[in-house]
Amino acid sequence: MNAFHRIQVRLLHVLAWVVLGSAWLGCSSQNFKNTWQERYFVASAAHDREHYEEAEGHYEQLIKHAPTEDARRAALLGRARLEEDRGKPTEALERYRALYEDDRRDRFGAHAMERTAGIKKESDPLEARALLERLIVRYPDTIPAEHAVRDLRL
């Protein structure tokens, strides 16, 4: 995992914490909130340490028991990144595609589309470019859109 990728993972963890904070405000059970939060911490830490099997189990539980749709999508994005970090691009691409091909136009879809373009960059630069162009149109007010504008200028 290169330094830029590690920074992106860390930024996504911060983003997920913002989502979690929002999710906790709408959740009625403090115990459930704490359990979900703790499991997210554990999944993120295992992922960062490259303990992929452990992280996978936690992400699956986070997805299954997410208190909000945003929290679920944050966990889905973490799960997709896990596959990418494991060196399984086909699985990662399928998971990313599921995030950006639905009707939501949220930051999780934007990050998923950006990561897809990054994976495709080596094998199919034209498809990667088309994804970046689509990202800018679909998610104009996101950080991944800013990255896409920069990358298309290079």
Short mmCIF file of C-alpha atoms in Angstrom, two decimals:
data_model
loop_
_atom_site.label_atom_id
_atom_site.label_comp_id
_atom_site.label_asym_id
_atom_site.label_seq_id
_atom_site.Cartn_x
_atom_site.Cartn_y
_atom_site.Cartn_z
CA MET A 1 0.00 0.00 0.00
CA ASN A 2 1.62 3.29 -1.06
CA ALA A 3 1.63 6.46 1.04
CA PHE A 4 -1.11 8.18 -0.99
CA HIS A 5 -3.36 5.13 -0.63
CA ARG A 6 -2.77 5.08 3.14
CA ILE A 7 -3.73 8.76 3.34
CA GLN A 8 -6.91 8.03 1.38
CA VAL A 9 -7.77 5.16 3.74
CA ARG A 10 -7.24 7.43 6.74
CA LEU A 11 -9.40 10.19 5.18
CA LEU A 12 -12.16 7.67 4.53
CA HIS A 13 -11.98 6.60 8.15
CA VAL A 14 -12.42 10.23 9.21
CA LEU A 15 -15.35 10.53 6.80
CA ALA A 16 -16.87 7.40 8.25
CA TRP A 17 -16.55 8.85 11.76
CA VAL A 18 -18.50 11.90 10.65
CA VAL A 19 -21.18 9.58 9.31
CA LEU A 20 -21.13 7.58 12.49
CA GLY A 21 -21.59 10.73 14.56
CA SER A 22 -24.66 11.55 12.49
CA ALA A 23 -25.94 8.00 12.81
CA TRP A 24 -25.57 7.99 16.57
CA LEU A 25 -27.74 11.08 16.94
CA GLY A 26 -30.65 9.27 15.31
CA CYS A 27 -30.22 5.95 17.10
CA SER A 28 -32.27 5.25 20.21
CA SER A 29 -30.11 2.71 22.02
CA GLN A 30 -26.85 4.00 23.46
CA ASN A 31 -25.62 0.45 23.94
CA PHE A 32 -26.21 -0.33 20.25
CA LYS A 33 -24.44 2.87 19.24
CA ASN A 34 -21.43 2.03 21.34
CA THR A 35 -21.25 -1.52 20.05
CA TRP A 36 -21.43 -0.41 16.43
CA GLN A 37 -18.83 2.31 17.01
CA GLU A 38 -16.46 -0.10 18.74
CA ARG A 39 -16.80 -2.62 15.94
CA TYR A 40 -16.03 0.08 13.37
CA PHE A 41 -12.89 1.03 15.33
CA VAL A 42 -11.86 -2.63 15.42
CA ALA A 43 -12.55 -3.16 11.69
CA SER A 44 -10.56 -0.04 10.76
CA ALA A 45 -7.66 -1.00 13.00
CA ALA A 46 -7.56 -4.56 11.66
CA HIS A 47 -7.71 -3.23 8.11
CA ASP A 48 -4.86 -0.78 8.77
CA ARG A 49 -2.77 -3.62 10.27
CA GLU A 50 -3.54 -5.74 7.18
CA HIS A 51 -5.42 -8.33 9.27
CA TYR A 52 -7.85 -8.74 6.43
CA GLU A 53 -9.84 -11.76 7.59
CA GLU A 54 -10.52 -10.13 10.94
CA ALA A 55 -11.50 -6.84 9.28
CA GLU A 56 -13.76 -8.67 6.83
CA GLY A 57 -15.79 -10.23 9.62
CA HIS A 58 -16.23 -6.89 11.33
CA TYR A 59 -17.19 -5.08 8.12
CA GLU A 60 -19.80 -7.73 7.37
CA GLN A 61 -21.37 -7.26 10.79
CA LEU A 62 -21.22 -3.47 10.42
CA ILE A 63 -23.05 -3.71 7.10
CA LYS A 64 -25.66 -6.07 8.52
CA HIS A 65 -26.35 -4.04 11.66
CA ALA A 66 -25.78 -0.45 10.54
CA PRO A 67 -28.03 2.05 12.31
CA THR A 68 -28.45 4.22 9.17
CA GLU A 69 -28.03 3.91 5.42
CA ASP A 70 -25.02 6.25 5.51
CA ALA A 71 -23.36 4.08 8.14
CA ARG A 72 -24.08 0.98 6.05
CA ARG A 73 -22.59 2.60 2.95
CA ALA A 74 -19.49 3.65 4.91
CA ALA A 75 -19.01 0.02 5.92
CA LEU A 76 -19.65 -1.15 2.33
CA LEU A 77 -16.94 1.20 1.12
CA GLY A 78 -14.54 -0.08 3.76
CA ARG A 79 -15.33 -3.64 2.65
CA ALA A 80 -14.62 -2.77 -1.00
CA ARG A 81 -11.32 -1.12 -0.08
CA LEU A 82 -10.43 -4.24 1.86
CA GLU A 83 -10.74 -6.33 -1.30
CA GLU A 84 -8.61 -3.82 -3.19
CA ASP A 85 -5.94 -3.90 -0.47
CA ARG A 86 -6.02 -7.71 -0.54
CA GLY A 87 -5.04 -7.57 -4.19
CA LYS A 88 -8.45 -8.72 -5.43
CA PRO A 89 -9.37 -6.02 -7.96
CA THR A 90 -12.27 -7.93 -9.53
CA GLU A 91 -14.03 -8.28 -6.18
CA ALA A 92 -13.25 -4.67 -5.28
CA LEU A 93 -14.63 -3.42 -8.60
CA GLU A 94 -17.90 -5.30 -8.08
CA ARG A 95 -18.32 -3.80 -4.62
CA TYR A 96 -17.39 -0.30 -5.76
CA ARG A 97 -19.79 -0.55 -8.70
CA ALA A 98 -22.67 -1.45 -6.38
CA LEU A 99 -22.01 1.76 -4.44
CA TYR A 100 -21.91 4.14 -7.39
CA GLU A 101 -24.53 2.56 -9.65
CA ASP A 102 -27.50 3.05 -7.35
CA ASP A 103 -29.69 6.16 -7.25
CA ARG A 104 -27.85 7.85 -4.41
CA ARG A 105 -25.47 10.65 -5.21
CA ASP A 106 -23.46 10.59 -2.03
CA ARG A 107 -19.80 10.77 -1.08
CA PHE A 108 -19.59 6.99 -0.80
CA GLY A 109 -20.53 6.57 -4.45
CA ALA A 110 -18.05 9.30 -5.38
CA HIS A 111 -15.20 7.59 -3.53
CA ALA A 112 -16.18 4.23 -5.04
CA MET A 113 -16.12 5.66 -8.56
CA GLU A 114 -12.76 7.32 -7.91
CA ARG A 115 -11.26 4.04 -6.65
CA THR A 116 -12.69 2.21 -9.67
CA ALA A 117 -11.00 4.69 -12.01
CA GLY A 118 -7.76 4.19 -10.10
CA ILE A 119 -7.91 0.43 -10.58
CA LYS A 120 -8.87 0.76 -14.25
CA LYS A 121 -6.15 3.34 -14.96
CA GLU A 122 -3.52 0.68 -15.72
CA SER A 123 -5.64 -1.84 -17.62
CA ASP A 124 -8.05 0.48 -19.47
CA PRO A 125 -7.06 4.16 -19.40
CA LEU A 126 -9.96 5.18 -21.65
CA GLU A 127 -12.51 3.63 -19.30
CA ALA A 128 -10.74 5.24 -16.33
CA ARG A 129 -10.96 8.63 -18.04
CA ALA A 130 -14.66 8.11 -18.79
CA LEU A 131 -15.29 7.22 -15.14
CA LEU A 132 -13.52 10.38 -13.97
CA GLU A 133 -15.58 12.49 -16.37
CA ARG A 134 -18.78 10.79 -15.14
CA LEU A 135 -17.68 11.33 -11.53
CA ILE A 136 -17.36 15.09 -12.08
CA VAL A 137 -20.89 15.28 -13.51
CA ARG A 138 -22.57 12.95 -11.03
CA TYR A 139 -20.78 14.11 -7.86
CA PRO A 140 -19.68 17.69 -8.60
CA ASP A 141 -19.38 18.91 -5.00
CA THR A 142 -17.15 16.16 -3.66
CA ILE A 143 -13.46 15.80 -3.00
CA PRO A 144 -13.21 12.89 -5.48
CA ALA A 145 -14.61 15.23 -8.16
CA GLU A 146 -11.83 17.72 -7.36
CA HIS A 147 -9.30 14.88 -7.69
CA ALA A 148 -10.87 13.86 -11.00
CA VAL A 149 -10.56 17.39 -12.40
CA ARG A 150 -6.89 17.42 -11.38
CA ASP A 151 -6.25 13.96 -12.83
CA LEU A 152 -7.90 14.81 -16.15
CA ARG A 153 -5.69 17.87 -16.53
CA LEU A 154 -2.51 15.81 -16.15
#
